[in-house]
Coordinates of C-alpha atoms in Angstrom, one line a residue:
Chain A
M726 CA 0.0 0.0 0.0
Q727 CA 1.3 3.4 -1.0
H728 CA 0.6 6.2 1.5
L729 CA 3.4 8.4 0.3
N730 CA 2.7 11.2 -2.2
N731 CA -0.9 11.8 -1.2
Q732 CA -2.6 14.2 -3.6
H733 CA -5.3 16.6 -2.8
L734 CA -7.6 17.3 -5.7
T735 CA -10.0 20.3 -5.3
K736 CA -13.4 20.8 -6.7
H737 CA -11.9 23.3 -9.2
E738 CA -9.4 20.7 -10.5
I739 CA -12.1 18.0 -10.6
K740 CA -14.2 20.2 -12.8
T741 CA -11.3 20.8 -15.3
F742 CA -10.8 17.0 -15.9
D743 CA -11.9 15.5 -19.2
N744 CA -15.4 14.0 -18.8
R745 CA -14.3 10.4 -19.2
Y746 CA -11.3 10.8 -16.9
R747 CA -13.6 12.4 -14.3
A748 CA -16.2 9.6 -14.7
K749 CA -13.7 6.9 -14.0
L750 CA -12.2 8.7 -11.0
I751 CA -15.5 9.6 -9.4
N752 CA -17.0 6.2 -10.0
S753 CA -14.1 4.7 -8.0
L754 CA -14.7 6.8 -4.9
S755 CA -17.7 5.0 -3.4
G756 CA -15.5 1.9 -3.0
F757 CA -16.6 -1.6 -4.1
K758 CA -20.0 -1.7 -5.8
S759 CA -22.5 -4.5 -6.3
A760 CA -22.7 -6.3 -9.6
N761 CA -26.3 -7.1 -10.7
L762 CA -28.2 -7.8 -13.8
I763 CA -31.7 -6.3 -13.9
A764 CA -34.1 -8.2 -16.2
T765 CA -37.4 -6.8 -17.5
Y766 CA -40.0 -7.4 -20.2
D767 CA -42.4 -5.4 -22.3
D768 CA -46.0 -5.7 -23.5
T769 CA -45.0 -7.7 -26.6
G770 CA -42.9 -10.2 -24.6
N771 CA -39.5 -8.6 -25.5
T772 CA -37.0 -9.1 -22.7
N773 CA -34.3 -6.7 -21.6
L774 CA -31.2 -7.2 -19.5
A775 CA -28.8 -4.6 -18.2
I776 CA -25.9 -4.5 -15.7
F777 CA -26.1 -2.1 -12.8
S778 CA -23.5 -1.3 -10.1
S779 CA -25.8 0.9 -8.1
V780 CA -28.2 -1.6 -6.5
V781 CA -28.5 -0.7 -2.8
H782 CA -30.2 -2.2 0.2
L783 CA -32.9 0.2 1.5
G784 CA -34.6 -1.8 4.3
A785 CA -35.6 -5.3 5.4
S786 CA -39.1 -4.8 6.6
P787 CA -40.6 -4.2 4.0
A788 CA -37.8 -5.7 1.9
L789 CA -36.8 -2.8 -0.3
V790 CA -34.0 -2.5 -2.8
G791 CA -33.2 0.6 -4.9
F792 CA -31.0 1.3 -7.9
I793 CA -29.9 4.5 -9.6
M794 CA -30.4 5.3 -13.3
R795 CA -30.2 8.1 -15.7
P796 CA -33.4 8.6 -17.7
D797 CA -31.3 9.1 -20.9
S798 CA -28.8 6.3 -20.4
V799 CA -28.2 3.2 -22.4
E800 CA -30.3 1.2 -19.9
R801 CA -33.5 3.3 -20.6
H802 CA -35.4 0.2 -21.8
T803 CA -35.1 -1.1 -18.3
L804 CA -36.9 2.0 -17.0
T805 CA -39.6 1.9 -19.6
N806 CA -40.3 -1.7 -19.0
I807 CA -40.4 -1.4 -15.2
K808 CA -42.8 1.6 -15.4
Q809 CA -45.1 -0.4 -17.8
Q810 CA -45.0 -3.8 -16.1
K811 CA -44.2 -3.0 -12.5
R812 CA -42.3 -6.2 -12.2
Y813 CA -38.6 -7.0 -12.7
T814 CA -35.8 -9.2 -11.3
I815 CA -32.3 -8.6 -9.9
N816 CA -29.7 -11.3 -10.5
Q817 CA -26.3 -11.3 -8.8
V818 CA -23.4 -11.5 -11.2
T819 CA -20.8 -14.2 -10.5
A820 CA -17.2 -14.9 -11.7
D821 CA -18.6 -17.5 -14.1
F822 CA -20.3 -14.9 -16.4
W823 CA -19.1 -11.4 -15.5
Q824 CA -17.9 -10.8 -19.0
L825 CA -21.3 -11.6 -20.5
A826 CA -22.9 -9.4 -17.9
H827 CA -20.6 -6.5 -18.8
Q828 CA -21.6 -7.0 -22.5
T829 CA -25.2 -6.1 -21.6
S830 CA -24.1 -2.5 -21.3
A831 CA -23.6 -2.2 -25.0
R832 CA -26.1 0.0 -26.8
Y833 CA -28.4 -2.5 -28.4
A834 CA -31.6 -1.6 -30.2
Q835 CA -34.9 -1.8 -28.3
H836 CA -36.0 -5.0 -30.2
Q837 CA -32.7 -6.8 -29.4
S838 CA -32.8 -8.7 -26.2
E839 CA -29.5 -8.7 -24.3
F840 CA -30.2 -12.3 -23.4
Q841 CA -29.9 -13.3 -27.0
Q842 CA -27.1 -10.9 -27.8
T843 CA -24.9 -12.1 -24.9
G844 CA -25.9 -15.7 -24.6
L845 CA -27.2 -15.5 -21.1
T846 CA -30.2 -17.7 -20.5
E847 CA -33.8 -16.5 -19.8
Q848 CA -35.4 -18.4 -17.0
F849 CA -39.1 -18.2 -16.0
I850 CA -40.0 -19.4 -12.5
G851 CA -43.5 -20.2 -11.4
E852 CA -46.1 -17.4 -12.1
I853 CA -43.5 -14.7 -12.2
K854 CA -43.7 -12.8 -15.5
A855 CA -40.3 -11.2 -15.4
P856 CA -37.4 -13.3 -16.6
F857 CA -34.5 -14.4 -14.4
V858 CA -30.9 -15.0 -15.4
K859 CA -30.5 -18.8 -15.3
E860 CA -26.7 -18.5 -14.7
S861 CA -27.2 -16.4 -11.6
P862 CA -27.5 -18.5 -8.3
I863 CA -28.9 -15.7 -6.2
K864 CA -31.8 -13.7 -7.7
Y865 CA -35.1 -12.1 -6.7
A866 CA -38.2 -10.7 -8.2
L867 CA -39.5 -7.2 -7.3
S868 CA -42.6 -5.2 -7.5
L869 CA -42.1 -1.5 -8.3
K870 CA -42.9 0.8 -5.4
E871 CA -41.6 4.2 -6.5
V872 CA -39.5 6.0 -9.0
L873 CA -37.9 8.7 -7.0
P874 CA -36.4 11.7 -8.8
I875 CA -33.0 12.9 -7.6
T876 CA -33.2 16.5 -8.7
A877 CA -29.5 17.2 -7.8
N878 CA -28.4 15.6 -11.1
N879 CA -31.6 14.5 -12.9
T880 CA -31.2 10.8 -12.1
L881 CA -33.8 8.5 -10.6
M882 CA -33.9 5.9 -7.8
V883 CA -36.1 3.0 -8.8
I884 CA -37.4 1.4 -5.6
G885 CA -38.9 -2.1 -5.5
E886 CA -40.2 -4.5 -2.9
I887 CA -38.8 -8.1 -3.0
T888 CA -41.6 -10.6 -3.7
D889 CA -39.6 -13.8 -4.3
I890 CA -36.1 -14.9 -3.5
I891 CA -34.4 -17.8 -5.4
C892 CA -31.1 -19.0 -3.9
P893 CA -29.3 -22.2 -3.1
A894 CA -30.6 -23.4 0.2
G895 CA -27.2 -24.3 1.5
L896 CA -26.0 -20.8 1.2
V897 CA -28.5 -19.4 3.7
K898 CA -26.8 -19.7 7.0
E899 CA -28.4 -20.4 10.4
D900 CA -28.9 -16.7 11.3
G901 CA -30.2 -15.7 7.8
Y902 CA -26.8 -14.5 6.4
L903 CA -26.6 -15.5 2.7
D904 CA -23.1 -16.5 1.7
V905 CA -22.7 -14.4 -1.5
E906 CA -19.0 -15.1 -1.6
S907 CA -19.5 -18.9 -1.9
A908 CA -22.0 -18.2 -4.7
G909 CA -19.2 -16.6 -6.6
T910 CA -20.7 -13.1 -6.6
V911 CA -18.4 -10.4 -7.8
A912 CA -17.8 -6.8 -6.9
I913 CA -17.2 -3.8 -9.3
S914 CA -14.9 -0.9 -8.9
G915 CA -14.9 2.1 -11.1
L916 CA -16.7 1.5 -14.4
D917 CA -15.0 -1.6 -15.7
S918 CA -13.0 -3.5 -13.0
Y919 CA -14.4 -6.8 -11.6
H920 CA -13.3 -8.5 -8.5
K921 CA -13.8 -11.7 -6.6
T922 CA -13.5 -11.7 -2.9
T923 CA -11.9 -13.5 0.1
R924 CA -13.7 -13.2 3.4
L925 CA -11.7 -11.5 6.2
G926 CA -14.3 -12.6 8.7
R927 CA -17.8 -12.2 10.1
I928 CA -17.7 -10.1 13.2
S929 CA -20.1 -9.7 16.2
Y930 CA -22.6 -6.9 16.7
A931 CA -20.7 -3.9 18.1
K932 CA -21.4 -2.7 21.6
P933 CA -19.7 0.1 23.6
E934 CA -16.9 -1.0 25.9
Q935 CA -17.1 -4.6 24.6
P936 CA -14.4 -6.1 22.4
L937 CA -15.5 -7.5 19.0
S938 CA -15.1 -11.2 18.3
F939 CA -15.2 -13.2 15.2
I940 CA -18.3 -15.3 14.5
N941 CA -18.5 -18.3 12.2
L942 CA -20.4 -18.4 8.9
D943 CA -23.6 -19.4 10.8
G944 CA -23.3 -16.3 13.0
K945 CA -22.0 -18.2 16.2
P946 CA -19.0 -17.4 18.4
T947 CA -15.9 -19.1 17.1
S948 CA -14.3 -19.9 20.5
Chain B
M1463 CA -20.6 -23.4 -6.0
Q1464 CA -23.8 -25.2 -5.0
H1465 CA -26.7 -24.9 -7.5
L1466 CA -28.6 -27.9 -6.3
N1467 CA -31.5 -27.5 -3.9
N1468 CA -32.5 -24.1 -5.0
Q1469 CA -35.1 -22.6 -2.7
H1470 CA -37.9 -20.2 -3.6
L1471 CA -38.9 -17.9 -0.7
T1472 CA -42.2 -16.0 -1.2
K1473 CA -43.1 -12.6 0.1
H1474 CA -45.4 -14.3 2.6
E1475 CA -42.6 -16.5 4.0
I1476 CA -40.2 -13.5 4.1
K1477 CA -42.7 -11.7 6.3
T1478 CA -42.9 -14.5 8.8
F1479 CA -39.2 -14.6 9.4
D1480 CA -37.8 -13.3 12.7
N1481 CA -36.7 -9.7 12.3
R1482 CA -33.0 -10.3 12.8
Y1483 CA -33.0 -13.3 10.5
R1484 CA -34.8 -11.3 7.8
A1485 CA -32.5 -8.4 8.2
K1486 CA -29.4 -10.6 7.7
L1487 CA -31.0 -12.3 4.6
I1488 CA -32.3 -9.2 2.9
N1489 CA -29.1 -7.3 3.6
S1490 CA -27.2 -10.0 1.6
L1491 CA -29.3 -9.7 -1.5
S1492 CA -27.9 -6.5 -3.0
G1493 CA -24.5 -8.3 -3.3
F1494 CA -21.2 -6.7 -2.2
K1495 CA -21.5 -3.3 -0.5
S1496 CA -19.1 -0.5 -0.1
A1497 CA -17.4 0.0 3.3
N1498 CA -17.0 3.6 4.3
L1499 CA -16.6 5.7 7.4
I1500 CA -18.5 8.9 7.5
A1501 CA -17.0 11.6 9.7
T1502 CA -18.8 14.7 11.0
Y1503 CA -18.5 17.4 13.6
D1504 CA -20.9 19.6 15.6
D1505 CA -21.0 23.2 16.8
T1506 CA -19.0 22.5 19.9
G1507 CA -16.2 20.7 18.1
N1508 CA -17.3 17.1 18.9
T1509 CA -16.5 14.7 16.1
N1510 CA -18.5 11.7 15.1
L1511 CA -17.6 8.6 13.0
A1512 CA -19.9 5.9 11.7
I1513 CA -19.6 3.0 9.3
F1514 CA -22.0 2.8 6.3
S1515 CA -22.4 0.1 3.7
S1516 CA -24.9 2.1 1.6
V1517 CA -22.6 4.7 0.0
V1518 CA -23.5 4.9 -3.7
H1519 CA -22.2 6.8 -6.7
L1520 CA -24.9 9.1 -8.1
G1521 CA -23.0 11.0 -10.9
A1522 CA -19.6 12.4 -11.9
S1523 CA -20.6 15.8 -13.2
P1524 CA -21.4 17.3 -10.7
A1525 CA -19.6 14.7 -8.5
L1526 CA -22.4 13.4 -6.3
V1527 CA -22.4 10.6 -3.7
G1528 CA -25.4 9.4 -1.7
F1529 CA -25.9 7.2 1.3
I1530 CA -29.0 5.8 3.0
M1531 CA -29.9 6.2 6.6
R1532 CA -32.7 5.7 9.1
P1533 CA -33.6 8.9 11.0
D1534 CA -33.8 6.9 14.2
S1535 CA -30.8 4.7 13.8
V1536 CA -27.6 4.5 15.9
E1537 CA -25.9 6.8 13.4
R1538 CA -28.4 9.6 14.0
H1539 CA -25.6 11.9 15.2
T1540 CA -24.2 11.7 11.7
L1541 CA -27.4 13.2 10.3
T1542 CA -27.8 15.9 12.9
N1543 CA -24.2 17.0 12.3
I1544 CA -24.5 17.0 8.5
K1545 CA -27.7 19.0 8.6
Q1546 CA -26.0 21.5 11.0
Q1547 CA -22.6 21.9 9.4
K1548 CA -23.3 20.9 5.8
R1549 CA -19.8 19.4 5.6
Y1550 CA -18.6 15.8 6.1
T1551 CA -16.1 13.3 4.8
I1552 CA -16.3 9.8 3.5
N1553 CA -13.3 7.5 4.1
Q1554 CA -12.8 4.1 2.5
V1555 CA -12.3 1.2 5.0
T1556 CA -9.3 -1.0 4.4
A1557 CA -8.2 -4.4 5.6
D1558 CA -5.8 -2.7 8.0
F1559 CA -8.6 -1.3 10.2
W1560 CA -11.9 -2.9 9.3
Q1561 CA -12.5 -4.1 12.8
L1562 CA -12.1 -0.7 14.3
A1563 CA -14.4 0.6 11.6
H1564 CA -17.0 -1.9 12.5
Q1565 CA -16.8 -0.9 16.2
T1566 CA -18.0 2.6 15.3
S1567 CA -21.5 1.0 14.8
A1568 CA -21.8 0.6 18.6
R1569 CA -24.3 2.8 20.3
Y1570 CA -22.1 5.4 21.9
A1571 CA -23.5 8.5 23.7
Q1572 CA -23.6 11.8 21.8
H1573 CA -20.6 13.3 23.7
Q1574 CA -18.4 10.3 22.9
S1575 CA -16.4 10.5 19.7
E1576 CA -16.1 7.2 17.9
F1577 CA -12.6 8.4 17.0
Q1578 CA -11.5 8.2 20.7
Q1579 CA -13.6 5.1 21.4
T1580 CA -12.1 3.1 18.6
G1581 CA -8.6 4.5 18.4
L1582 CA -9.0 5.7 14.8
T1583 CA -7.2 8.9 14.2
E1584 CA -8.8 12.3 13.4
Q1585 CA -7.0 14.2 10.6
F1586 CA -7.7 17.7 9.6
I1587 CA -6.6 18.7 6.1
G1588 CA -6.2 22.3 4.9
E1589 CA -9.2 24.5 5.6
I1590 CA -11.6 21.6 5.6
K1591 CA -13.5 21.7 8.9
A1592 CA -14.8 18.1 8.8
P1593 CA -12.3 15.5 10.2
F1594 CA -10.9 12.7 8.0
V1595 CA -9.8 9.3 9.1
K1596 CA -6.0 9.3 9.0
E1597 CA -5.8 5.5 8.5
S1598 CA -7.9 5.7 5.3
P1599 CA -5.9 6.1 2.1
I1600 CA -8.8 7.2 -0.1
K1601 CA -11.1 9.8 1.3
Y1602 CA -13.0 12.9 0.3
A1603 CA -14.9 15.9 1.7
L1604 CA -18.4 16.7 0.7
S1605 CA -20.9 19.6 0.8
L1606 CA -24.5 18.6 1.6
K1607 CA -26.8 19.1 -1.4
E1608 CA -30.0 17.4 -0.3
V1609 CA -31.6 15.1 2.2
L1610 CA -34.1 13.2 0.2
P1611 CA -36.9 11.4 2.0
I1612 CA -37.7 7.8 0.9
T1613 CA -41.3 7.5 1.9
A1614 CA -41.5 3.8 1.1
N1615 CA -39.8 3.0 4.4
N1616 CA -39.1 6.3 6.1
T1617 CA -35.4 6.3 5.3
L1618 CA -33.4 9.2 3.9
M1619 CA -30.8 9.5 1.1
V1620 CA -28.2 12.0 2.1
I1621 CA -26.7 13.5 -1.1
G1622 CA -23.4 15.4 -1.1
E1623 CA -21.1 17.0 -3.7
I1624 CA -17.5 16.1 -3.6
T1625 CA -15.3 19.1 -2.9
D1626 CA -11.9 17.6 -2.1
I1627 CA -10.3 14.2 -2.9
I1628 CA -7.3 12.9 -0.9
C1629 CA -5.7 9.8 -2.3
P1630 CA -2.3 8.3 -3.1
A1631 CA -1.1 9.8 -6.4
G1632 CA 0.2 6.4 -7.6
L1633 CA -3.2 4.8 -7.4
V1634 CA -4.8 7.1 -9.9
K1635 CA -4.3 5.4 -13.2
E1636 CA -3.8 7.1 -16.6
D1637 CA -7.4 7.1 -17.5
G1638 CA -8.7 8.3 -14.1
Y1639 CA -9.5 4.8 -12.7
L1640 CA -8.6 4.7 -9.0
D1641 CA -7.1 1.4 -7.9
V1642 CA -9.2 0.8 -4.7
E1643 CA -8.0 -2.8 -4.5
S1644 CA -4.4 -1.8 -4.2
A1645 CA -5.4 0.6 -1.5
G1646 CA -6.7 -2.3 0.5
T1647 CA -10.3 -1.2 0.4
V1648 CA -12.7 -3.9 1.6
A1649 CA -16.3 -4.8 0.7
I1650 CA -19.1 -5.8 3.0
S1651 CA -21.8 -8.5 2.6
G1652 CA -24.8 -8.8 4.8
L1653 CA -24.5 -6.9 8.1
D1654 CA -21.2 -8.1 9.4
S1655 CA -19.0 -9.9 6.8
Y1656 CA -15.9 -8.2 5.4
H1657 CA -14.0 -9.2 2.3
K1658 CA -10.8 -8.3 0.6
T1659 CA -10.7 -8.6 -3.2
T1660 CA -8.8 -10.0 -6.1
R1661 CA -9.2 -8.4 -9.5
L1662 CA -10.6 -10.5 -12.3
G1663 CA -9.8 -7.8 -14.8
R1664 CA -10.6 -4.5 -16.2
I1665 CA -12.6 -4.8 -19.4
S1666 CA -13.2 -2.6 -22.4
Y1667 CA -16.3 -0.4 -23.0
A1668 CA -19.0 -2.7 -24.4
K1669 CA -20.3 -2.2 -28.0
P1670 CA -22.8 -4.3 -29.9
E1671 CA -21.3 -7.0 -32.2
Q1672 CA -17.8 -6.3 -30.8
P1673 CA -16.0 -8.7 -28.6
L1674 CA -14.8 -7.4 -25.2
S1675 CA -11.1 -7.3 -24.4
F1676 CA -9.2 -7.0 -21.3
I1677 CA -7.5 -3.7 -20.6
N1678 CA -4.6 -3.1 -18.2
L1679 CA -4.8 -1.1 -15.0
D1680 CA -4.1 2.1 -16.9
G1681 CA -7.1 1.4 -19.2
K1682 CA -5.0 0.4 -22.3
P1683 CA -5.4 -2.7 -24.4
T1684 CA -3.3 -5.6 -23.0
S1685 CA -2.4 -7.1 -26.4

């Protein structure tokens, strides 16, 4: 790790950067980001698939998940479909297919499904109308709750409630923790860097004046 | 990876789960989350430090970053201070101090600074009034833009504009990508699992009908 030669970039300098340079720098600042494919469908049965690095947990009760999008971005079919159908799925991206997932960010025409274009497989489960990504081990269906405008930069937060969770039973641990690392789920940094992970540990709930201790994968004390 | 024995949990089943079990499960569904310490200060010079896993990139121009919080949560001093002072810092958590960072989530009294309680070091840089975390190699100061209510579950998204970036010069690559992995930055899954990363690769901007190719850390073709 290199702590020497710290640099201090000011708002003025940041503004003078070339747009693409600035986009890559600023996108790196939030740290590691989630890697998810959002799958939608339209009235005529066309499906759509797009990778997002902005999926964020909002709350567990009700179970709400949000993601950020630009109305004018390449993923605009995702937004149109979600507004129309109110149903969509979120599918975790793993090390087995991260390159196919990244390819969904290409600017395909509306009639082209990113499933067909990338070779990822549509999967329909039960009565759920939105497609899942078969290759994804951890995935869930959502029902649209709200499209919240973020006026500060004309983006939107799309908020959905989780209606169905599909995951390998063995990855749900005794206390409810879902072992996304063992599922092969990847993380993103910046706009285009993908990373697998190695667990440092699970750690106990923090209380004042009480030392932390490691817990095992099932959430129990290790000693 | 275990694909056998997939389970399908419905909304009804999710609702019947014990609150803590549900919280751990639902918190795992967004995938890997960013690990950041948010540092604030109040009128009397008290500082406050809290770990957040919901910091999310909103846009590069202007450079906006958001995070989600509950108004009634343990981190409420963070919100009070940000509303008062309009200035705060976000500091990436690394493998060198992730346990101290986790300890900031303990429910300390308002007059107790999590800096003192955990042993993390306050650092003041230039004219910036908000404290930074000295141990954190990648950090930035923000100016509050908006506190956006998320009515769906009574949470808030706090949105700030980046005013100053502090980072090791050597980690900013030629095209602007900031190498957070080499900085030792960690990712979080669920509520309490911390992970270091191994890069799978940086990959080219996706275009229809064009194969993806790996790019090097500076963003240039590898072949």
